[in-house]
């Protein structure tokens, strides 16, 4: 099913969807009353069995009976493609161990997550509409700023610094070949000029092509090593089963460009 509409309030960690894509989530029978149903997503439990909230899902119903909108919101905002928010990172026990969080600090962070969920429920009360997009953006930006400030009050300075470093590590590792260096917050921190960004982007495209060629070469070598385990008769039979060789590269729009070659005997 297709998504009819999608609204992204960048910088505040809110994505809203509406349309037939979520029809299966609507309650059967009587129309849903106006309001917000909060569904906790990206939730996990800590070592004590306590539920920890990273991002939050919410279904918002309006009085006119329109289809619900689904929200996915993160306490610290998404912060850009491939960059995980700090609250979600703190759900990871290894991250908490790296920061050497004290028990009382972790309890305070759990309380922050709970407060965030409550604030989101209050903010989304009454339903969401495109006309309220700017209002929601401002409200969520305010909440994110407040929650980030409160988190920084819980963390010690060296813990704040290390968490930011871990966030950048993840941002860089989640980018295909390191594009995060010239995009988003890392580019700003490095004070890259537009000329540098353009040059890095061009170089990234070249490296990506080189990488794809290298992957093809490695795959071909791997296939040949595997096929050497077949007997000559089996190799010949395989060639008959495969027929004429061809290579293709996916093109834009989902089509494929096909190149036919003679099978080498």
PDB file of C-alpha atoms in Angstrom:
ATOM      1  CA  UNK A   1       0.000   0.000   0.000  1.00  0.00           C
ATOM      2  CA  UNK A   2       1.204   3.451  -0.817  1.00  0.00           C
ATOM      3  CA  UNK A   3       1.727   6.222   1.671  1.00  0.00           C
ATOM      4  CA  UNK A   4      -0.476   9.136   0.706  1.00  0.00           C
ATOM      5  CA  UNK A   5       1.409  11.850   2.467  1.00  0.00           C
ATOM      6  CA  UNK A   6       4.620  12.182   4.430  1.00  0.00           C
ATOM      7  CA  UNK A   7       5.722  15.185   6.435  1.00  0.00           C
ATOM      8  CA  UNK A   8       9.276  15.557   7.709  1.00  0.00           C
ATOM      9  CA  UNK A   9       9.951  18.272  10.227  1.00  0.00           C
ATOM     10  CA  UNK A  10      13.712  18.276   9.885  1.00  0.00           C
ATOM     11  CA  UNK A  11      15.815  19.093  12.888  1.00  0.00           C
ATOM     12  CA  UNK A  12      13.169  18.198  15.435  1.00  0.00           C
ATOM     13  CA  UNK A  13      12.893  14.454  15.055  1.00  0.00           C
ATOM     14  CA  UNK A  14       9.308  14.097  13.867  1.00  0.00           C
ATOM     15  CA  UNK A  15       8.077  12.113  10.891  1.00  0.00           C
ATOM     16  CA  UNK A  16       4.340  11.901  10.235  1.00  0.00           C
ATOM     17  CA  UNK A  17       2.548   9.586   7.813  1.00  0.00           C
ATOM     18  CA  UNK A  18      -1.097   9.561   6.780  1.00  0.00           C
ATOM     19  CA  UNK A  19      -3.240   7.743   4.232  1.00  0.00           C
ATOM     20  CA  UNK A  20      -4.225   4.214   3.329  1.00  0.00           C
ATOM     21  CA  UNK A  21      -0.876   2.829   4.384  1.00  0.00           C
ATOM     22  CA  UNK A  22      -2.035   2.890   7.973  1.00  0.00           C
ATOM     23  CA  UNK A  23      -5.620   1.809   7.393  1.00  0.00           C
ATOM     24  CA  UNK A  24      -4.837  -1.604   8.849  1.00  0.00           C
ATOM     25  CA  UNK A  25      -3.967   0.079  12.143  1.00  0.00           C
ATOM     26  CA  UNK A  26      -7.346   1.761  12.569  1.00  0.00           C
ATOM     27  CA  UNK A  27      -9.664   0.203  15.163  1.00  0.00           C
ATOM     28  CA  UNK A  28     -12.643  -1.640  13.720  1.00  0.00           C
ATOM     29  CA  UNK A  29     -16.213  -0.583  14.477  1.00  0.00           C
ATOM     30  CA  UNK A  30     -16.940   2.899  15.803  1.00  0.00           C
ATOM     31  CA  UNK A  31     -14.756   5.794  14.545  1.00  0.00           C
ATOM     32  CA  UNK A  32     -11.796   6.556  16.762  1.00  0.00           C
ATOM     33  CA  UNK A  33     -12.312   9.534  19.052  1.00  0.00           C
ATOM     34  CA  UNK A  34     -10.042  12.511  18.584  1.00  0.00           C
ATOM     35  CA  UNK A  35      -6.794  12.281  20.439  1.00  0.00           C
ATOM     36  CA  UNK A  36      -3.447  10.550  20.439  1.00  0.00           C
ATOM     37  CA  UNK A  37      -2.565   6.929  20.993  1.00  0.00           C
ATOM     38  CA  UNK A  38       1.081   6.625  21.939  1.00  0.00           C
ATOM     39  CA  UNK A  39       2.845   3.432  20.977  1.00  0.00           C
ATOM     40  CA  UNK A  40       6.340   3.043  22.345  1.00  0.00           C
ATOM     41  CA  UNK A  41       8.794   1.909  19.700  1.00  0.00           C
ATOM     42  CA  UNK A  42      12.532   1.290  19.767  1.00  0.00           C
ATOM     43  CA  UNK A  43      11.905   0.222  23.327  1.00  0.00           C
ATOM     44  CA  UNK A  44      14.116  -2.179  25.174  1.00  0.00           C
ATOM     45  CA  UNK A  45      14.833  -3.186  28.736  1.00  0.00           C
ATOM     46  CA  UNK A  46      17.897  -2.523  30.797  1.00  0.00           C
ATOM     47  CA  UNK A  47      19.743  -5.055  32.920  1.00  0.00           C
ATOM     48  CA  UNK A  48      17.164  -4.564  35.697  1.00  0.00           C
ATOM     49  CA  UNK A  49      14.223  -5.264  33.410  1.00  0.00           C
ATOM     50  CA  UNK A  50      13.107  -1.631  33.282  1.00  0.00           C
ATOM     51  CA  UNK A  51      11.585  -0.476  29.996  1.00  0.00           C
ATOM     52  CA  UNK A  52      13.686   2.139  28.212  1.00  0.00           C
ATOM     53  CA  UNK A  53      12.226   4.372  25.518  1.00  0.00           C
ATOM     54  CA  UNK A  54      14.322   5.524  22.591  1.00  0.00           C
ATOM     55  CA  UNK A  55      11.952   6.799  19.922  1.00  0.00           C
ATOM     56  CA  UNK A  56       8.173   7.006  20.253  1.00  0.00           C
ATOM     57  CA  UNK A  57       5.369   6.190  17.844  1.00  0.00           C
ATOM     58  CA  UNK A  58       2.024   7.920  18.120  1.00  0.00           C
ATOM     59  CA  UNK A  59      -1.208   7.635  16.175  1.00  0.00           C
ATOM     60  CA  UNK A  60      -3.088  10.951  16.073  1.00  0.00           C
ATOM     61  CA  UNK A  61      -6.826  10.995  15.354  1.00  0.00           C
ATOM     62  CA  UNK A  62      -8.696  14.193  14.426  1.00  0.00           C
ATOM     63  CA  UNK A  63     -12.350  14.991  15.245  1.00  0.00           C
ATOM     64  CA  UNK A  64     -13.429  14.866  11.574  1.00  0.00           C
ATOM     65  CA  UNK A  65     -12.758  11.140  11.414  1.00  0.00           C
ATOM     66  CA  UNK A  66      -9.870  11.443   8.975  1.00  0.00           C
ATOM     67  CA  UNK A  67      -7.406   8.607   8.731  1.00  0.00           C
ATOM     68  CA  UNK A  68      -4.839   8.595  11.522  1.00  0.00           C
ATOM     69  CA  UNK A  69      -1.365   9.979  11.190  1.00  0.00           C
ATOM     70  CA  UNK A  70       1.531   8.005  12.533  1.00  0.00           C
ATOM     71  CA  UNK A  71       4.388   9.814  14.202  1.00  0.00           C
ATOM     72  CA  UNK A  72       7.862   8.545  14.929  1.00  0.00           C
ATOM     73  CA  UNK A  73       9.653  10.863  17.290  1.00  0.00           C
ATOM     74  CA  UNK A  74      13.039  10.681  18.936  1.00  0.00           C
ATOM     75  CA  UNK A  75      13.975  12.512  22.155  1.00  0.00           C
ATOM     76  CA  UNK A  76      17.091  14.140  20.740  1.00  0.00           C
ATOM     77  CA  UNK A  77      15.969  14.270  17.132  1.00  0.00           C
ATOM     78  CA  UNK A  78      17.289  12.195  14.269  1.00  0.00           C
ATOM     79  CA  UNK A  79      20.136  14.606  13.589  1.00  0.00           C
ATOM     80  CA  UNK A  80      20.563  13.560   9.970  1.00  0.00           C
ATOM     81  CA  UNK A  81      20.635  10.383   7.954  1.00  0.00           C
ATOM     82  CA  UNK A  82      22.759   7.696   9.530  1.00  0.00           C
ATOM     83  CA  UNK A  83      23.116   9.522  12.834  1.00  0.00           C
ATOM     84  CA  UNK A  84      21.491   7.985  15.864  1.00  0.00           C
ATOM     85  CA  UNK A  85      20.145  10.217  18.614  1.00  0.00           C
ATOM     86  CA  UNK A  86      21.850  10.233  21.987  1.00  0.00           C
ATOM     87  CA  UNK A  87      18.852   8.902  23.911  1.00  0.00           C
ATOM     88  CA  UNK A  88      18.657   5.823  21.675  1.00  0.00           C
ATOM     89  CA  UNK A  89      22.409   5.341  21.976  1.00  0.00           C
ATOM     90  CA  UNK A  90      22.090   5.335  25.758  1.00  0.00           C
ATOM     91  CA  UNK A  91      19.747   2.344  25.472  1.00  0.00           C
ATOM     92  CA  UNK A  92      22.844   0.350  24.519  1.00  0.00           C
ATOM     93  CA  UNK A  93      24.545  -1.128  27.569  1.00  0.00           C
ATOM     94  CA  UNK A  94      27.966  -0.974  25.901  1.00  0.00           C
ATOM     95  CA  UNK A  95      27.542   2.774  25.394  1.00  0.00           C
ATOM     96  CA  UNK A  96      26.546   3.227  29.022  1.00  0.00           C
ATOM     97  CA  UNK A  97      29.549   1.196  30.121  1.00  0.00           C
ATOM     98  CA  UNK A  98      31.824   3.266  27.892  1.00  0.00           C
ATOM     99  CA  UNK A  99      30.509   6.410  29.584  1.00  0.00           C
ATOM    100  CA  UNK A 100      30.788   4.731  33.007  1.00  0.00           C
ATOM    101  CA  UNK A 101      27.316   5.906  33.965  1.00  0.00           C
ATOM    102  CA  UNK A 102      26.485   5.695  37.644  1.00  0.00           C
ATOM    103  CA  UNK A 103      23.227   4.022  38.686  1.00  0.00           C
ATOM    104  CA  UNK A 104      21.659   7.320  39.728  1.00  0.00           C
ATOM    105  CA  UNK A 105      22.570   8.855  36.370  1.00  0.00           C
ATOM    106  CA  UNK A 106      20.866   6.018  34.512  1.00  0.00           C
ATOM    107  CA  UNK A 107      17.734   6.427  36.638  1.00  0.00           C
ATOM    108  CA  UNK A 108      17.686  10.145  35.837  1.00  0.00           C
ATOM    109  CA  UNK A 109      18.016   9.385  32.109  1.00  0.00           C
ATOM    110  CA  UNK A 110      15.144   6.899  32.300  1.00  0.00           C
ATOM    111  CA  UNK A 111      13.051   9.617  33.937  1.00  0.00           C
ATOM    112  CA  UNK A 112      13.965  11.985  31.093  1.00  0.00           C
ATOM    113  CA  UNK A 113      12.757   9.414  28.587  1.00  0.00           C
ATOM    114  CA  UNK A 114       9.489   9.074  30.456  1.00  0.00           C
ATOM    115  CA  UNK A 115       9.090  12.858  30.615  1.00  0.00           C
ATOM    116  CA  UNK A 116       9.742  13.077  26.886  1.00  0.00           C
ATOM    117  CA  UNK A 117       6.989  10.577  26.180  1.00  0.00           C
ATOM    118  CA  UNK A 118       4.544  12.554  28.330  1.00  0.00           C
ATOM    119  CA  UNK A 119       5.493  15.844  26.679  1.00  0.00           C
ATOM    120  CA  UNK A 120       4.972  14.314  23.244  1.00  0.00           C
ATOM    121  CA  UNK A 121       1.543  13.029  24.220  1.00  0.00           C
ATOM    122  CA  UNK A 122       0.595  16.515  25.374  1.00  0.00           C
ATOM    123  CA  UNK A 123       2.028  18.179  22.258  1.00  0.00           C
ATOM    124  CA  UNK A 124       0.173  15.840  19.889  1.00  0.00           C
ATOM    125  CA  UNK A 125      -3.134  16.172  21.698  1.00  0.00           C
ATOM    126  CA  UNK A 126      -5.920  17.280  19.375  1.00  0.00           C
ATOM    127  CA  UNK A 127      -4.445  15.745  16.252  1.00  0.00           C
ATOM    128  CA  UNK A 128      -1.926  16.797  13.655  1.00  0.00           C
ATOM    129  CA  UNK A 129      -2.503  18.477  10.311  1.00  0.00           C
ATOM    130  CA  UNK A 130      -0.184  19.972   7.670  1.00  0.00           C
ATOM    131  CA  UNK A 131      -1.464  23.406   8.681  1.00  0.00           C
ATOM    132  CA  UNK A 132       0.050  22.873  12.113  1.00  0.00           C
ATOM    133  CA  UNK A 133       3.416  21.734  10.782  1.00  0.00           C
ATOM    134  CA  UNK A 134       5.261  24.904  11.785  1.00  0.00           C
ATOM    135  CA  UNK A 135       3.625  24.874  15.208  1.00  0.00           C
ATOM    136  CA  UNK A 136       4.704  21.273  15.759  1.00  0.00           C
ATOM    137  CA  UNK A 137       8.207  21.988  14.524  1.00  0.00           C
ATOM    138  CA  UNK A 138       8.633  24.842  16.975  1.00  0.00           C
ATOM    139  CA  UNK A 139       7.163  22.820  19.847  1.00  0.00           C
ATOM    140  CA  UNK A 140       9.344  19.800  19.137  1.00  0.00           C
ATOM    141  CA  UNK A 141      12.452  21.919  18.705  1.00  0.00           C
ATOM    142  CA  UNK A 142      11.729  23.416  22.107  1.00  0.00           C
ATOM    143  CA  UNK A 143      11.236  19.976  23.664  1.00  0.00           C
ATOM    144  CA  UNK A 144      14.422  18.658  22.083  1.00  0.00           C
ATOM    145  CA  UNK A 145      16.417  21.637  23.328  1.00  0.00           C
ATOM    146  CA  UNK A 146      15.019  21.189  26.824  1.00  0.00           C
ATOM    147  CA  UNK A 147      15.640  17.431  26.898  1.00  0.00           C
ATOM    148  CA  UNK A 148      19.168  17.789  25.549  1.00  0.00           C
ATOM    149  CA  UNK A 149      19.875  20.426  28.192  1.00  0.00           C
ATOM    150  CA  UNK A 150      18.528  18.188  30.934  1.00  0.00           C
ATOM    151  CA  UNK A 151      20.579  15.274  29.622  1.00  0.00           C
ATOM    152  CA  UNK A 152      23.710  17.399  29.734  1.00  0.00           C
ATOM    153  CA  UNK A 153      22.913  18.249  33.349  1.00  0.00           C
ATOM    154  CA  UNK A 154      22.860  14.538  34.159  1.00  0.00           C
ATOM    155  CA  UNK A 155      26.078  13.718  32.302  1.00  0.00           C
ATOM    156  CA  UNK A 156      29.482  14.903  33.446  1.00  0.00           C
ATOM    157  CA  UNK A 157      31.462  17.038  30.959  1.00  0.00           C
ATOM    158  CA  UNK A 158      33.744  14.165  29.932  1.00  0.00           C
ATOM    159  CA  UNK A 159      30.701  11.908  29.457  1.00  0.00           C
ATOM    160  CA  UNK A 160      29.007  14.506  27.250  1.00  0.00           C
ATOM    161  CA  UNK A 161      32.133  14.771  25.139  1.00  0.00           C
ATOM    162  CA  UNK A 162      32.526  10.999  24.800  1.00  0.00           C
ATOM    163  CA  UNK A 163      28.858  10.529  23.886  1.00  0.00           C
ATOM    164  CA  UNK A 164      29.202  13.134  21.142  1.00  0.00           C
ATOM    165  CA  UNK A 165      32.312  11.320  19.893  1.00  0.00           C
ATOM    166  CA  UNK A 166      30.437   8.006  19.811  1.00  0.00           C
ATOM    167  CA  UNK A 167      27.610   9.687  17.931  1.00  0.00           C
ATOM    168  CA  UNK A 168      30.053  10.948  15.303  1.00  0.00           C
ATOM    169  CA  UNK A 169      31.657   7.491  15.087  1.00  0.00           C
ATOM    170  CA  UNK A 170      28.266   5.986  14.333  1.00  0.00           C
ATOM    171  CA  UNK A 171      27.448   8.707  11.832  1.00  0.00           C
ATOM    172  CA  UNK A 172      30.688   8.048   9.957  1.00  0.00           C
ATOM    173  CA  UNK A 173      30.433   4.254  10.058  1.00  0.00           C
ATOM    174  CA  UNK A 174      26.810   4.282   8.906  1.00  0.00           C
ATOM    175  CA  UNK A 175      27.673   6.299   5.810  1.00  0.00           C
ATOM    176  CA  UNK A 176      28.593   4.153   2.811  1.00  0.00           C
ATOM    177  CA  UNK A 177      32.152   5.352   2.229  1.00  0.00           C
ATOM    178  CA  UNK A 178      32.428   8.136   4.766  1.00  0.00           C
ATOM    179  CA  UNK A 179      30.197  10.739   3.106  1.00  0.00           C
ATOM    180  CA  UNK A 180      29.313  11.961   6.590  1.00  0.00           C
ATOM    181  CA  UNK A 181      32.629  13.827   6.578  1.00  0.00           C
ATOM    182  CA  UNK A 182      31.257  16.392   4.124  1.00  0.00           C
ATOM    183  CA  UNK A 183      27.611  16.297   5.200  1.00  0.00           C
ATOM    184  CA  UNK A 184      25.718  17.572   8.205  1.00  0.00           C
ATOM    185  CA  UNK A 185      27.216  18.247  11.610  1.00  0.00           C
ATOM    186  CA  UNK A 186      30.658  16.813  10.849  1.00  0.00           C
ATOM    187  CA  UNK A 187      31.068  19.118   7.864  1.00  0.00           C
ATOM    188  CA  UNK A 188      30.077  22.056  10.057  1.00  0.00           C
ATOM    189  CA  UNK A 189      32.490  21.037  12.824  1.00  0.00           C
ATOM    190  CA  UNK A 190      35.316  20.696  10.283  1.00  0.00           C
ATOM    191  CA  UNK A 191      34.354  24.084   8.818  1.00  0.00           C
ATOM    192  CA  UNK A 192      34.492  22.736   5.281  1.00  0.00           C
ATOM    193  CA  UNK A 193      34.141  25.253   2.489  1.00  0.00           C
ATOM    194  CA  UNK A 194      31.621  24.721  -0.308  1.00  0.00           C
ATOM    195  CA  UNK A 195      34.539  24.070  -2.636  1.00  0.00           C
ATOM    196  CA  UNK A 196      35.839  21.327  -0.329  1.00  0.00           C
ATOM    197  CA  UNK A 197      32.382  19.765  -0.040  1.00  0.00           C
ATOM    198  CA  UNK A 198      32.028  19.684  -3.815  1.00  0.00           C
ATOM    199  CA  UNK A 199      35.495  18.185  -4.254  1.00  0.00           C
ATOM    200  CA  UNK A 200      34.833  15.554  -1.588  1.00  0.00           C
ATOM    201  CA  UNK A 201      31.501  14.713  -3.197  1.00  0.00           C
ATOM    202  CA  UNK A 202      33.144  14.229  -6.601  1.00  0.00           C
ATOM    203  CA  UNK A 203      35.904  12.121  -5.084  1.00  0.00           C
ATOM    204  CA  UNK A 204      33.321  10.019  -3.233  1.00  0.00           C
ATOM    205  CA  UNK A 205      31.592   9.272  -6.546  1.00  0.00           C
ATOM    206  CA  UNK A 206      34.916   8.173  -8.052  1.00  0.00           C
ATOM    207  CA  UNK A 207      35.727   5.985  -5.055  1.00  0.00           C
ATOM    208  CA  UNK A 208      32.265   4.434  -5.147  1.00  0.00           C
ATOM    209  CA  UNK A 209      32.802   3.430  -8.787  1.00  0.00           C
ATOM    210  CA  UNK A 210      36.237   2.008  -7.957  1.00  0.00           C
ATOM    211  CA  UNK A 211      34.734   0.118  -5.037  1.00  0.00           C
ATOM    212  CA  UNK A 212      31.975  -1.368  -7.191  1.00  0.00           C
ATOM    213  CA  UNK A 213      34.539  -2.504  -9.783  1.00  0.00           C
ATOM    214  CA  UNK A 214      36.656  -4.063  -7.033  1.00  0.00           C
ATOM    215  CA  UNK A 215      33.626  -5.834  -5.596  1.00  0.00           C
ATOM    216  CA  UNK A 216      32.809  -7.274  -9.026  1.00  0.00           C
ATOM    217  CA  UNK A 217      36.403  -8.486  -9.391  1.00  0.00           C
ATOM    218  CA  UNK A 218      36.386 -10.138  -5.966  1.00  0.00           C
ATOM    219  CA  UNK A 219      33.015 -11.756  -6.669  1.00  0.00           C
ATOM    220  CA  UNK A 220      34.277 -13.133  -9.992  1.00  0.00           C
ATOM    221  CA  UNK A 221      37.372 -14.575  -8.296  1.00  0.00           C
ATOM    222  CA  UNK A 222      35.233 -16.093  -5.550  1.00  0.00           C
ATOM    223  CA  UNK A 223      32.901 -17.723  -8.080  1.00  0.00           C
ATOM    224  CA  UNK A 224      35.850 -19.149 -10.005  1.00  0.00           C
ATOM    225  CA  UNK A 225      37.331 -20.623  -6.815  1.00  0.00           C
ATOM    226  CA  UNK A 226      34.006 -22.243  -6.025  1.00  0.00           C
ATOM    227  CA  UNK A 227      33.474 -23.603  -9.547  1.00  0.00           C
ATOM    228  CA  UNK A 228      36.903 -25.249  -9.459  1.00  0.00           C
ATOM    229  CA  UNK A 229      35.369 -27.751  -7.056  1.00  0.00           C
ATOM    230  CA  UNK A 230      33.204 -29.064  -9.925  1.00  0.00           C
ATOM    231  CA  UNK A 231      34.349 -31.765 -12.287  1.00  0.00           C
ATOM    232  CA  UNK A 232      35.028 -30.816 -15.935  1.00  0.00           C
ATOM    233  CA  UNK A 233      31.794 -32.541 -16.904  1.00  0.00           C
ATOM    234  CA  UNK A 234      29.859 -30.561 -14.306  1.00  0.00           C
ATOM    235  CA  UNK A 235      31.441 -27.309 -15.470  1.00  0.00           C
ATOM    236  CA  UNK A 236      30.393 -28.075 -19.027  1.00  0.00           C
ATOM    237  CA  UNK A 237      26.880 -28.934 -17.877  1.00  0.00           C
ATOM    238  CA  UNK A 238      26.691 -25.677 -15.908  1.00  0.00           C
ATOM    239  CA  UNK A 239      27.655 -23.681 -19.001  1.00  0.00           C
ATOM    240  CA  UNK A 240      24.862 -25.402 -20.914  1.00  0.00           C
ATOM    241  CA  UNK A 241      22.391 -24.573 -18.138  1.00  0.00           C
ATOM    242  CA  UNK A 242      23.436 -20.917 -18.034  1.00  0.00           C
ATOM    243  CA  UNK A 243      23.624 -20.368 -21.772  1.00  0.00           C
ATOM    244  CA  UNK A 244      25.037 -17.166 -23.225  1.00  0.00           C
ATOM    245  CA  UNK A 245      26.761 -14.871 -20.750  1.00  0.00           C
ATOM    246  CA  UNK A 246      25.325 -11.472 -19.967  1.00  0.00           C
ATOM    247  CA  UNK A 247      26.040  -8.615 -17.638  1.00  0.00           C
ATOM    248  CA  UNK A 248      23.653  -5.895 -16.573  1.00  0.00           C
ATOM    249  CA  UNK A 249      23.711  -2.734 -14.504  1.00  0.00           C
ATOM    250  CA  UNK A 250      20.506  -1.465 -12.880  1.00  0.00           C
ATOM    251  CA  UNK A 251      19.454   1.817 -14.443  1.00  0.00           C
ATOM    252  CA  UNK A 252      17.337   4.631 -13.046  1.00  0.00           C
ATOM    253  CA  UNK A 253      13.660   3.883 -12.982  1.00  0.00           C
ATOM    254  CA  UNK A 254      14.297   0.236 -12.203  1.00  0.00           C
ATOM    255  CA  UNK A 255      15.259  -0.784 -15.744  1.00  0.00           C
ATOM    256  CA  UNK A 256      18.361  -2.714 -16.627  1.00  0.00           C
ATOM    257  CA  UNK A 257      20.984  -2.237 -19.290  1.00  0.00           C
ATOM    258  CA  UNK A 258      21.932  -5.630 -20.683  1.00  0.00           C
ATOM    259  CA  UNK A 259      25.240  -6.458 -22.340  1.00  0.00           C
ATOM    260  CA  UNK A 260      25.503  -9.841 -24.035  1.00  0.00           C
ATOM    261  CA  UNK A 261      28.773 -11.634 -24.536  1.00  0.00           C
ATOM    262  CA  UNK A 262      29.892 -14.891 -26.038  1.00  0.00           C
ATOM    263  CA  UNK A 263      30.386 -17.578 -23.432  1.00  0.00           C
ATOM    264  CA  UNK A 264      34.034 -18.447 -23.222  1.00  0.00           C
ATOM    265  CA  UNK A 265      34.809 -22.121 -23.524  1.00  0.00           C
TER     266      UNK A 265
END
